[in-house]
Coordinates of C-alpha atoms in Angstrom, one line a residue:
X1 CA 63.5 226.7 -36.7
X2 CA 61.8 224.6 -34.1
X3 CA 59.0 221.9 -34.7
X4 CA 57.4 221.1 -31.5
X5 CA 54.6 217.9 -32.0
X6 CA 52.0 218.7 -28.9
X7 CA 48.1 218.7 -28.2
X8 CA 49.3 218.2 -24.6
X9 CA 50.2 220.0 -21.1
X10 CA 53.8 219.0 -22.1
X11 CA 53.1 220.7 -24.9
X12 CA 51.8 223.4 -23.6
X13 CA 55.0 224.0 -21.2
X14 CA 57.5 223.3 -24.3
X15 CA 55.8 226.4 -26.1
X16 CA 55.9 228.8 -22.5
X17 CA 59.5 227.9 -22.6
X18 CA 60.4 229.1 -26.6
X19 CA 58.1 231.6 -26.6
X20 CA 60.8 232.6 -24.1
X21 CA 63.4 233.1 -26.6
X22 CA 61.2 235.7 -29.1
X23 CA 62.4 233.2 -31.9
X24 CA 59.8 231.6 -34.6
X25 CA 58.8 228.3 -34.1
X26 CA 55.7 225.9 -35.3
X27 CA 53.0 223.9 -33.0
X28 CA 51.7 221.0 -34.4
X29 CA 48.4 219.0 -33.2
X30 CA 46.4 215.8 -34.6
X31 CA 43.1 217.9 -33.8
X32 CA 43.5 221.8 -33.6
X33 CA 41.9 221.6 -30.4
X34 CA 43.5 222.3 -27.8
X35 CA 43.3 226.0 -26.9
X36 CA 46.6 228.0 -26.7
X37 CA 47.5 230.7 -28.3
X38 CA 50.8 231.7 -29.4
X39 CA 52.7 235.1 -30.0
X40 CA 56.1 234.4 -32.0
X41 CA 54.9 230.1 -33.2
X42 CA 52.7 229.0 -35.8
X43 CA 50.2 226.7 -35.1
X44 CA 49.5 223.7 -37.5
X45 CA 47.0 221.1 -37.7
X46 CA 46.5 217.8 -38.7
X47 CA 48.3 214.5 -38.2
X48 CA 51.6 214.2 -40.3
X49 CA 52.6 210.2 -41.8
X50 CA 56.4 210.3 -42.4
X51 CA 56.5 211.6 -45.5
X52 CA 54.5 214.4 -44.8
X53 CA 56.9 215.5 -41.7
X54 CA 59.7 214.9 -44.0
X55 CA 58.4 217.4 -46.6
X56 CA 58.0 219.7 -43.8
X57 CA 61.2 219.7 -42.0
X58 CA 62.5 220.4 -45.6
X59 CA 60.8 223.0 -46.9
X60 CA 60.3 225.0 -43.3
X61 CA 64.4 224.3 -42.8
X62 CA 63.8 223.2 -39.5
X63 CA 66.8 222.2 -37.6
X64 CA 65.3 220.5 -34.0
X65 CA 62.2 218.4 -33.2
X66 CA 60.6 219.2 -29.4
X67 CA 58.5 215.5 -29.1
X68 CA 55.8 216.9 -26.6
X69 CA 52.9 214.3 -27.7
X70 CA 50.9 211.9 -25.4
X71 CA 53.1 209.0 -23.9
X72 CA 51.4 206.1 -25.4
X73 CA 51.3 208.2 -29.3
X74 CA 53.8 205.6 -29.9
X75 CA 53.3 205.6 -33.9
X76 CA 53.8 209.5 -33.7
X77 CA 57.4 208.5 -31.8
X78 CA 58.6 206.3 -33.7
X79 CA 57.9 208.1 -36.7
X80 CA 59.8 211.5 -35.0
X81 CA 63.0 209.1 -34.4
X82 CA 62.7 207.6 -37.6
X83 CA 62.5 211.1 -39.6
X84 CA 65.1 212.6 -37.2
X85 CA 67.6 209.9 -37.8
X86 CA 66.4 210.5 -41.5
X87 CA 67.3 213.8 -42.2
X88 CA 69.9 214.4 -39.7
X89 CA 68.3 217.0 -37.1
X90 CA 68.4 215.9 -33.0
X91 CA 65.2 215.4 -31.5
X92 CA 64.3 216.1 -28.2
X93 CA 61.7 214.1 -25.8
X94 CA 59.7 216.1 -23.5
X95 CA 58.5 213.3 -21.0
X96 CA 56.4 213.7 -17.8
X97 CA 57.0 213.0 -14.6
X98 CA 56.1 208.9 -13.1
X99 CA 56.0 208.2 -9.1
X100 CA 57.6 205.0 -8.8
X101 CA 55.3 201.9 -9.2
X102 CA 53.2 201.2 -6.6
X103 CA 53.6 197.5 -5.8
X104 CA 49.8 197.1 -4.8
X105 CA 48.7 197.9 -8.3
X106 CA 48.4 195.6 -11.3
X107 CA 50.9 196.2 -13.7
X108 CA 49.8 195.0 -17.2
X109 CA 51.9 195.2 -20.3
X110 CA 48.7 195.2 -23.0
X111 CA 45.2 194.9 -22.8
X112 CA 45.2 191.0 -23.1
X113 CA 46.2 190.7 -19.3
X114 CA 43.4 192.6 -17.4
X115 CA 42.2 189.8 -15.1
X116 CA 39.7 186.8 -16.3
X117 CA 38.7 187.9 -12.5
X118 CA 37.3 191.2 -13.5
X119 CA 33.3 191.8 -12.9
X120 CA 32.7 195.8 -13.5
X121 CA 35.4 197.7 -15.3
X122 CA 36.2 201.7 -15.2
X123 CA 38.0 202.4 -18.2
X124 CA 40.0 205.4 -18.4
X125 CA 42.0 205.0 -21.0
X126 CA 40.6 207.1 -23.6
X127 CA 38.6 206.8 -26.5
X128 CA 41.0 205.4 -29.0
X129 CA 41.2 202.2 -26.5
X130 CA 37.2 201.3 -26.5
X131 CA 37.4 199.1 -30.0
X132 CA 40.4 197.7 -28.1
X133 CA 38.3 196.6 -24.5
X134 CA 35.0 195.4 -26.5
X135 CA 36.8 191.6 -25.9
X136 CA 35.8 192.2 -22.4
X137 CA 32.4 192.7 -22.6
X138 CA 32.1 189.5 -24.7
X139 CA 33.5 188.1 -21.6
X140 CA 30.5 189.2 -19.8
X141 CA 32.8 192.3 -18.3
X142 CA 30.2 195.3 -17.1
X143 CA 32.4 198.3 -18.6
X144 CA 32.1 201.5 -17.8
X145 CA 34.4 204.8 -20.8
X146 CA 35.2 207.6 -19.1
X147 CA 35.7 210.1 -21.7
X148 CA 36.6 214.0 -22.4
X149 CA 33.0 216.0 -22.9
X150 CA 34.0 216.7 -26.8
X151 CA 31.7 216.2 -30.5
X152 CA 34.6 214.8 -32.0
X153 CA 35.2 212.4 -28.3
X154 CA 31.2 211.3 -27.7
X155 CA 30.5 210.6 -31.8
X156 CA 34.3 208.7 -32.3
X157 CA 33.5 206.3 -28.9
X158 CA 29.7 206.3 -30.6
X159 CA 31.6 205.2 -33.9
X160 CA 33.3 201.8 -32.0
X161 CA 30.3 200.8 -30.5
X162 CA 30.3 202.4 -26.7
X163 CA 26.4 203.2 -25.7
X164 CA 25.4 206.2 -23.9
X165 CA 24.8 204.3 -20.6
X166 CA 28.3 203.2 -20.9
X167 CA 29.8 206.6 -21.1
X168 CA 31.0 209.1 -18.5
X169 CA 33.1 211.9 -18.6
X170 CA 35.9 213.8 -17.2
X171 CA 34.8 216.6 -14.7
X172 CA 37.3 216.2 -11.9
X173 CA 40.0 213.0 -11.9
X174 CA 40.4 213.2 -8.3
X175 CA 36.4 212.0 -8.2
X176 CA 34.6 208.7 -9.2
X177 CA 31.4 208.5 -9.4
X178 CA 30.4 204.9 -11.3
X179 CA 30.3 202.0 -9.1
X180 CA 32.6 199.7 -10.7
X181 CA 35.1 196.5 -9.4
X182 CA 37.9 197.7 -10.8
X183 CA 39.5 200.9 -12.7
X184 CA 41.4 200.6 -15.9
X185 CA 44.5 203.5 -16.2
X186 CA 47.0 204.5 -17.9
X187 CA 50.5 205.4 -16.9
X188 CA 50.2 209.3 -17.5
X189 CA 52.6 210.3 -15.2
X190 CA 51.6 213.5 -12.7
X191 CA 50.1 216.0 -15.8
X192 CA 48.2 213.2 -16.4
X193 CA 46.5 213.2 -13.0
X194 CA 48.0 209.4 -12.7
X195 CA 47.8 209.8 -8.8
X196 CA 44.4 211.7 -8.6
X197 CA 43.0 208.8 -10.1
X198 CA 44.2 206.1 -7.9
X199 CA 43.8 208.3 -4.6
X200 CA 40.1 208.4 -5.7
X201 CA 39.8 204.7 -6.8
X202 CA 41.5 203.8 -3.4
X203 CA 38.5 206.4 -1.5
X204 CA 35.9 203.8 -3.4
X205 CA 37.6 200.4 -2.6
X206 CA 38.6 199.9 -6.3
X207 CA 41.0 197.6 -8.0
X208 CA 43.5 199.5 -9.8
X209 CA 45.3 197.7 -13.1
X210 CA 47.5 200.4 -14.5
X211 CA 48.7 200.1 -18.5
X212 CA 52.4 200.5 -18.5
X213 CA 54.1 203.3 -20.8
X214 CA 56.0 202.7 -23.4
X215 CA 59.5 203.2 -23.5
X216 CA 60.7 205.8 -25.1
X217 CA 64.1 206.0 -24.5
X218 CA 65.8 207.2 -27.5
X219 CA 66.2 211.5 -28.1
X220 CA 67.2 213.0 -25.3
X221 CA 65.2 213.2 -23.0
X222 CA 63.9 215.7 -20.7
X223 CA 60.8 216.2 -18.1
X224 CA 60.3 219.7 -17.4
X225 CA 60.6 223.4 -18.3
X226 CA 64.1 224.0 -17.0
X227 CA 65.5 220.7 -19.2
X228 CA 63.7 221.6 -21.8
X229 CA 65.4 224.6 -22.2
X230 CA 68.7 223.7 -21.6
X231 CA 68.4 220.7 -24.3
X232 CA 67.4 223.4 -26.5
X233 CA 70.8 225.3 -25.6
X234 CA 72.5 222.9 -26.3
X235 CA 71.3 221.3 -29.4
X236 CA 70.2 224.6 -31.3
X237 CA 72.5 227.7 -29.7
X238 CA 71.3 230.8 -31.7
X239 CA 67.5 229.9 -30.7
X240 CA 68.3 232.0 -27.7
X241 CA 69.6 234.7 -27.4
X242 CA 70.3 234.8 -23.9
X243 CA 71.6 231.0 -22.0
X244 CA 70.2 230.4 -19.1
X245 CA 72.8 228.4 -16.2
X246 CA 72.9 226.3 -12.6
X247 CA 72.9 228.1 -9.5
X248 CA 75.4 227.2 -6.4
X249 CA 73.3 224.9 -5.0
X250 CA 72.6 222.8 -8.1
X251 CA 76.1 222.8 -8.3
X252 CA 76.6 222.1 -4.4
X253 CA 73.8 218.8 -5.3
X254 CA 75.4 217.4 -8.4
X255 CA 78.6 217.4 -6.3
X256 CA 77.3 215.7 -3.5
X257 CA 75.1 213.0 -5.7
X258 CA 79.0 212.5 -7.7
X259 CA 81.0 211.9 -4.4
X260 CA 78.0 210.0 -3.1
X261 CA 78.0 207.6 -5.9
X262 CA 81.6 207.3 -6.0
X263 CA 81.5 206.6 -2.0
X264 CA 78.7 203.5 -2.2
X265 CA 79.6 202.5 -5.7
X266 CA 83.3 203.1 -6.9
X267 CA 81.6 204.4 -10.2
X268 CA 82.1 208.2 -11.3
X269 CA 80.2 209.0 -14.0
X270 CA 80.9 212.2 -16.1
X271 CA 77.3 213.5 -14.9
X272 CA 74.8 212.9 -12.7
X273 CA 71.0 213.1 -12.2
X274 CA 69.6 216.2 -10.3
X275 CA 66.5 216.8 -9.1
X276 CA 65.1 220.7 -8.7
X277 CA 62.6 221.2 -6.8
X278 CA 60.2 221.8 -9.5
X279 CA 60.4 217.1 -9.5
X280 CA 62.0 217.5 -12.6
X281 CA 66.2 216.0 -13.5
X282 CA 68.5 217.6 -15.4
X283 CA 72.0 216.5 -15.7
X284 CA 75.0 218.2 -14.6
X285 CA 78.4 217.4 -15.2
X286 CA 81.0 217.1 -12.8
X287 CA 84.6 216.3 -11.6
X288 CA 86.7 214.1 -8.9
X289 CA 89.8 215.0 -6.8
X290 CA 91.2 212.8 -4.8
X291 CA 88.6 213.2 -1.6
X292 CA 86.0 214.6 -3.3
X293 CA 84.3 215.8 -6.3
X294 CA 83.6 219.2 -7.7
X295 CA 81.0 221.1 -10.2
X296 CA 81.9 224.1 -11.9
X297 CA 79.7 227.0 -11.8
X298 CA 78.3 227.7 -14.9
X299 CA 75.8 231.0 -15.0
X300 CA 75.0 231.5 -19.1
X301 CA 74.5 235.1 -19.5
X302 CA 74.0 236.3 -16.5
X303 CA 76.4 238.6 -15.3
X304 CA 77.5 236.6 -12.3
X305 CA 80.7 236.9 -10.5
X306 CA 80.3 233.5 -9.2
X307 CA 80.5 232.0 -13.1
X308 CA 83.1 229.7 -13.2
X309 CA 83.7 229.0 -9.7
X310 CA 84.3 225.9 -8.0
X311 CA 82.0 224.4 -5.9
X312 CA 83.4 221.0 -3.9
X313 CA 81.1 218.1 -2.3
X314 CA 82.8 215.7 0.8
X315 CA 81.0 212.7 1.4
X316 CA 81.0 211.0 4.6
X317 CA 79.0 207.7 5.6
X318 CA 78.1 204.4 7.8
X319 CA 77.1 202.0 6.2
X320 CA 73.7 199.8 8.0
X321 CA 76.3 198.2 10.5
X322 CA 78.0 201.5 11.2
X323 CA 81.2 201.5 9.6
X324 CA 82.2 204.2 8.1
X325 CA 82.5 204.2 4.6
X326 CA 85.0 205.4 2.2
X327 CA 86.3 204.0 -1.6
X328 CA 88.0 201.2 -0.4
X329 CA 85.1 199.7 1.7
X330 CA 82.2 198.9 0.1
X331 CA 79.2 197.2 0.7
X332 CA 76.1 196.4 -1.7
X333 CA 73.3 195.7 0.1
X334 CA 68.8 195.4 -0.8
X335 CA 67.3 198.2 0.1
X336 CA 64.8 196.2 2.4
X337 CA 67.9 195.8 4.6
X338 CA 68.7 199.7 5.1
X339 CA 67.8 201.5 7.9
X340 CA 67.0 205.4 6.9
X341 CA 69.3 207.9 6.1
X342 CA 70.1 210.9 7.7
X343 CA 71.9 214.0 6.0
X344 CA 73.5 216.6 7.5
X345 CA 75.1 219.5 5.2
X346 CA 77.7 221.5 6.7
X347 CA 80.1 224.7 5.0
X348 CA 83.6 224.0 4.6
X349 CA 86.1 226.2 3.1
X350 CA 84.9 229.2 1.5
X351 CA 81.4 229.5 2.1
X352 CA 80.2 231.8 4.2
X353 CA 79.2 231.8 7.8
X354 CA 76.1 233.6 8.6
X355 CA 76.5 236.7 11.6
X356 CA 73.3 238.5 12.0
X357 CA 69.4 237.0 12.1
X358 CA 66.9 237.2 9.7
X359 CA 68.1 234.2 7.3
X360 CA 66.8 230.7 7.2
X361 CA 69.2 229.7 10.1
X362 CA 70.9 231.0 12.7
X363 CA 73.9 232.6 13.3
X364 CA 76.9 230.4 13.6
X365 CA 75.7 228.5 10.8
X366 CA 76.9 228.0 7.2
X367 CA 75.9 230.4 4.6
X368 CA 74.0 227.3 2.4
X369 CA 70.1 228.7 2.1
X370 CA 67.0 225.9 2.8
X371 CA 66.4 224.9 -0.7
X372 CA 69.8 223.9 -1.3
X373 CA 70.6 222.0 1.7
X374 CA 66.6 220.5 0.5
X375 CA 68.1 220.0 -2.7
X376 CA 70.6 218.1 -1.9
X377 CA 68.7 215.9 1.2
X378 CA 65.9 215.0 -1.2
X379 CA 68.7 214.0 -4.1
X380 CA 70.8 211.8 -1.7
X381 CA 67.8 210.3 0.0
X382 CA 66.3 209.6 -3.5
X383 CA 69.9 208.2 -5.3
X384 CA 70.2 205.8 -1.7
X385 CA 66.7 204.3 -2.6
X386 CA 66.1 204.4 -5.8
X387 CA 70.0 203.0 -6.7
X388 CA 69.9 200.7 -3.1
X389 CA 73.1 202.3 -1.6
X390 CA 72.6 201.2 1.7
X391 CA 74.5 204.1 3.6
X392 CA 72.9 206.3 7.1
X393 CA 74.5 209.0 8.6
X394 CA 75.5 211.2 5.7
X395 CA 78.0 213.9 6.0
X396 CA 78.4 216.7 3.1
X397 CA 80.6 219.3 3.5
X398 CA 80.4 221.6 0.3
X399 CA 84.1 223.9 0.5
X400 CA 84.3 227.0 -2.7
X401 CA 88.0 227.6 -3.6
X402 CA 88.7 231.4 -3.4
X403 CA 85.2 231.8 -1.4
X404 CA 86.7 234.2 0.7
X405 CA 88.1 236.5 -2.2
X406 CA 84.9 236.1 -4.3
X407 CA 82.2 237.1 -1.6
X408 CA 83.9 240.3 -0.9
X409 CA 83.1 241.4 -4.7
X410 CA 78.6 240.2 -3.3
X411 CA 76.4 241.2 -1.1
X412 CA 77.5 239.3 1.6
X413 CA 79.1 241.7 3.5
X414 CA 76.7 244.1 3.4
X415 CA 74.0 241.1 4.6
X416 CA 76.7 240.0 7.4
X417 CA 77.9 236.4 6.1
X418 CA 81.8 236.6 6.8
X419 CA 84.3 234.1 5.5
X420 CA 83.2 233.2 2.1
X421 CA 79.9 233.4 -0.4
X422 CA 76.8 231.9 0.0
X423 CA 75.5 228.8 -1.4
X424 CA 71.8 229.8 -3.2
X425 CA 69.5 229.1 -5.4
X426 CA 65.6 228.5 -5.3
X427 CA 64.9 226.9 -8.6
X428 CA 68.2 225.2 -9.5
X429 CA 68.4 227.0 -12.5
X430 CA 69.8 230.7 -13.0
X431 CA 67.9 232.5 -16.3
X432 CA 70.0 235.0 -17.8
X433 CA 69.2 238.3 -16.5
X434 CA 66.7 237.1 -14.2
X435 CA 64.6 239.3 -12.6
X436 CA 63.3 236.3 -10.3
X437 CA 67.1 236.0 -9.3
X438 CA 67.2 239.7 -8.4
X439 CA 64.2 240.6 -6.7
X440 CA 64.7 237.5 -4.6
X441 CA 68.1 239.1 -3.5
X442 CA 67.0 242.3 -2.7
X443 CA 64.2 240.2 -0.5
X444 CA 67.1 239.1 1.3
X445 CA 68.4 242.5 1.8
X446 CA 65.0 243.7 3.5
X447 CA 64.9 241.0 5.3
X448 CA 68.2 241.0 7.1
X449 CA 67.2 244.9 7.3
X450 CA 64.3 244.3 9.1
X451 CA 66.2 241.5 11.2
X452 CA 68.7 244.4 12.7
X453 CA 66.2 246.2 14.6
X454 CA 66.1 249.1 12.3
X455 CA 63.4 251.5 12.2
X456 CA 63.7 252.9 8.4
X457 CA 64.9 251.2 5.1
X458 CA 67.1 253.1 3.2
X459 CA 66.7 252.7 -0.7
X460 CA 69.1 252.8 -3.6
X461 CA 69.9 252.1 -6.9
X462 CA 73.4 251.8 -6.8
X463 CA 76.7 252.5 -4.8
X464 CA 76.9 255.8 -5.7
X465 CA 73.8 257.1 -4.6
X466 CA 73.9 255.1 -1.8
X467 CA 77.2 257.3 -0.9
X468 CA 75.8 260.4 -1.0
X469 CA 72.9 259.2 1.3
X470 CA 74.8 257.5 3.8
X471 CA 76.0 260.9 5.4
X472 CA 72.2 261.3 6.1
X473 CA 71.7 258.5 8.3
X474 CA 75.0 258.4 10.3
X475 CA 73.1 256.0 13.0
X476 CA 71.8 253.5 10.8
X477 CA 73.4 249.7 10.5
X478 CA 74.7 248.9 7.3
X479 CA 72.2 246.6 6.4
X480 CA 69.3 249.2 6.7
X481 CA 71.1 250.1 3.3
X482 CA 69.5 248.3 0.6
X483 CA 69.9 248.2 -3.4
X484 CA 67.0 248.0 -6.0
X485 CA 69.2 248.4 -9.1
X486 CA 66.0 249.1 -11.1
X487 CA 63.1 247.1 -9.4
X488 CA 61.4 249.9 -7.4
X489 CA 58.1 248.8 -7.0
X490 CA 59.2 245.8 -5.9
X491 CA 61.3 247.4 -3.3
X492 CA 58.7 248.9 -1.8
X493 CA 56.1 246.5 -2.1
X494 CA 58.3 244.2 0.2
X495 CA 58.8 247.1 2.7
X496 CA 55.0 247.4 2.8
X497 CA 55.3 243.7 4.0
X498 CA 57.3 243.7 6.0
X499 CA 55.4 246.7 8.1
X500 CA 58.6 249.3 7.2
X501 CA 57.2 252.7 8.9
X502 CA 59.8 254.6 7.7
X503 CA 61.4 254.6 4.3
X504 CA 63.6 256.6 2.0
X505 CA 64.1 256.1 -1.3
X506 CA 67.0 257.7 -3.1
X507 CA 67.4 258.0 -6.6
X508 CA 69.6 260.1 -9.3
X509 CA 67.9 261.4 -12.5
X510 CA 67.8 258.9 -15.4
X511 CA 65.6 256.3 -13.0
X512 CA 63.4 259.5 -11.7
X513 CA 61.6 260.7 -14.8
X514 CA 61.4 257.4 -15.9
X515 CA 59.5 257.0 -12.3
X516 CA 57.9 260.7 -12.4
X517 CA 55.9 259.2 -15.3
X518 CA 54.6 255.9 -13.8
X519 CA 57.5 253.2 -14.6
X520 CA 58.1 251.0 -11.3
X521 CA 60.6 249.4 -12.9
X522 CA 63.8 251.7 -14.6
X523 CA 65.3 248.8 -16.8
X524 CA 66.0 250.2 -19.8
X525 CA 64.9 246.8 -21.9
X526 CA 61.4 248.0 -20.5
X527 CA 61.0 252.1 -20.8
X528 CA 63.0 254.6 -22.1
X529 CA 62.7 258.3 -21.2
X530 CA 60.0 260.1 -22.5
X531 CA 61.2 263.4 -23.5
X532 CA 58.0 264.4 -24.1
X533 CA 56.8 264.0 -20.3
X534 CA 60.4 265.6 -19.3
X535 CA 58.8 268.9 -21.3
X536 CA 55.8 268.6 -19.4
X537 CA 57.3 268.8 -16.1
X538 CA 59.7 271.6 -17.5
X539 CA 56.2 273.4 -18.2
X540 CA 55.0 272.4 -15.0
X541 CA 57.7 273.9 -13.3
X542 CA 57.4 277.5 -15.4
X543 CA 60.4 276.0 -17.5
X544 CA 60.9 276.7 -20.9
X545 CA 64.2 275.6 -22.4
X546 CA 65.0 273.4 -25.5
X547 CA 65.9 269.5 -24.4
X548 CA 65.0 267.9 -28.0
X549 CA 68.9 266.7 -28.6
X550 CA 69.1 265.7 -25.1
X551 CA 70.3 261.5 -24.9
X552 CA 70.7 261.4 -20.9
X553 CA 68.5 262.8 -17.8
X554 CA 71.4 264.0 -16.6
X555 CA 72.4 266.3 -18.9
X556 CA 69.3 268.4 -17.6
X557 CA 71.1 269.5 -14.9
X558 CA 73.6 271.4 -17.1
X559 CA 70.6 273.3 -19.5
X560 CA 68.3 273.9 -15.6
X561 CA 71.6 275.6 -14.2
X562 CA 71.3 279.0 -13.1
X563 CA 74.4 279.5 -11.4
X564 CA 75.1 279.1 -7.3
X565 CA 74.8 276.7 -5.1
X566 CA 71.8 274.2 -6.3
X567 CA 71.5 273.1 -2.5
X568 CA 72.4 275.6 -0.1
X569 CA 68.8 276.9 0.6
X570 CA 68.0 273.2 1.4
X571 CA 66.9 272.5 5.0
X572 CA 67.9 269.3 6.7
X573 CA 66.1 268.3 10.0
X574 CA 66.1 264.7 11.3
X575 CA 67.4 263.0 9.0
X576 CA 64.9 264.0 6.5
X577 CA 65.8 266.7 3.1
X578 CA 62.9 269.2 2.5
X579 CA 62.5 272.3 0.4
X580 CA 60.8 274.9 2.2
X581 CA 57.2 275.9 -0.1
X582 CA 58.5 279.4 0.2
X583 CA 61.9 278.4 -1.3
X584 CA 59.4 276.2 -3.8
X585 CA 57.8 279.9 -5.0
X586 CA 60.5 281.4 -5.1
X587 CA 63.1 279.5 -5.9
X588 CA 65.8 279.0 -9.3
X589 CA 64.7 276.3 -12.1
X590 CA 66.9 273.3 -11.2
X591 CA 64.7 273.4 -7.0
X592 CA 61.6 273.8 -9.0
X593 CA 62.3 271.3 -11.5
X594 CA 63.6 268.8 -9.0
X595 CA 60.4 269.3 -6.7
X596 CA 58.0 268.7 -9.5
X597 CA 59.6 265.7 -10.6
X598 CA 59.4 264.2 -7.1
X599 CA 55.9 265.2 -6.7
X600 CA 55.5 262.8 -9.6
X601 CA 57.3 260.1 -8.0
X602 CA 55.6 260.3 -5.3
X603 CA 52.0 260.1 -7.1
X604 CA 53.3 256.7 -8.4
X605 CA 55.6 255.3 -5.0
X606 CA 52.9 256.6 -1.8
X607 CA 50.5 254.0 -2.7
X608 CA 53.2 251.0 -2.5
X609 CA 53.4 252.1 1.5
X610 CA 50.0 253.1 2.4
X611 CA 51.4 252.3 5.9
X612 CA 54.6 253.8 6.1
X613 CA 56.2 257.4 5.6
X614 CA 58.3 258.0 2.2
X615 CA 61.1 260.2 1.9
X616 CA 62.0 261.1 -1.4
X617 CA 66.1 262.2 -2.5
X618 CA 66.8 263.4 -5.7
X619 CA 70.3 263.1 -6.0
X620 CA 72.5 264.8 -8.7
X621 CA 75.4 264.0 -9.8
X622 CA 78.0 265.9 -7.8
X623 CA 76.0 264.6 -4.6
X624 CA 73.2 268.0 -4.0
X625 CA 70.2 266.6 -2.5
X626 CA 66.6 267.6 -3.1
X627 CA 63.5 265.8 -1.3
X628 CA 60.1 266.8 0.3
X629 CA 58.1 263.6 2.3
X630 CA 54.6 262.5 2.9

């Protein structure tokens, strides 16, 4: 069981991450005023001292604590750390993302350091700080307190001696409607609106004073949802039934970061920080070769053919004098003396080459997608700035041993990517059985189909149905055939967005009966075969048979078979299979049922393609095809 201390934006995010597991947990807040909906979590309200926390942990078999409380709740953080040690259970500190400290801001460690030359001040440091700032009023400073417009906050402010004239309320952190010489902020991070408050104060010409955040280095620190999930998976593996993994883009970035650190500083850390596209930082393990660094892809529980592959990065660069940097010639320089870095990214052995239009980069480019390229550049530029590495003209070569062989088992040959795998990843993290990842791959295939110039895209559930359908469209390029897996609705929406005028949907009976019932995602996790609805379709077809004992939809073909070639009377014209009206009225049971299934499928699919012509092909196990068009 997990105990979360929240009441913050980070607490809300922690709930979203933990709810994905479907496992129970507890969520604790001091006041109970946070608006939050829990499905698998149990909410508990009220402050906990150390003894209360120990008793709760013992009574509820708590095995992991997530500290997502406000960064300035120092007493609570210290209590959690002490209790965690006493009870010998780990805790994760969910930190915020903080912008670099601006030298034009006056940074203080405590309120006593507020400059003496301030005459009027807007304090945005919370209602609890009012009593601690009263000394400024004694000094003759005119102080305004900006607080939350809650009855409890207003009452507490008045208890501490604030007058109604001193109080103003949060409506929008980017707007300041008080005329004061200076503003006092807490270093509350991006989710605390720090950057917005600074920008608003500067727009008003105000002096900015910021209270530094406490140093929270204990525990396993994360600063985003992906890092939190990975930390929970590591510390309490049974909480999530399926574990997440890393994209090849994240692996390439980690290897490039480590190679740059070794190149410039001679250090070989076992793991390196990688900033993901959402701004959070995770730590990724790496290994070192003679002139390269490797990161091994971990797909978690996602069924990924690239799981376990080695992604290498080799980095060369020149220093501020234009001299090539290598491990035997390093020079540490202050960042202010360093010219702007430029990062060039190349594909080496095992990384495929783009041969068709429709990608982020033109044919002839290495198959390293835009998001991984941006990750590599951003991380290397940030690394050089943050640790004062003075490098310029950085060249990164990404390679994947055995990548060419692995690529044969991927979508790459269909997409026109030759000679290796693609370095991909939008978020940097692979969620197990990730819908996002699969849908993204479908979108890429659809984009490539559009770029091929075809006026028709043929979407199929997989290789078997595609083999049957391809014979109907011998003149179409291979890029025109796209696998939708289970995401029929999403794929049709893409076809509409990409303005395809002609779409053929190939579907076998197992998915067709689900689609006919209105399920546009046919995965078994989302829906199962509805025998009652199938019985209804049989009745609509004038068929009376017992199907109560069937377990697979394809068994229907045998039950319906009345002899003869069920496809003998089907017509073929202009690459479309049709059942004639007369045949529909007089045909056998198989024909009549097939037509009914297609009709119901069309009712749900046609609205998703309002400007296109949809052909639905229902395929039996022997490759016989039934079809009508809209």
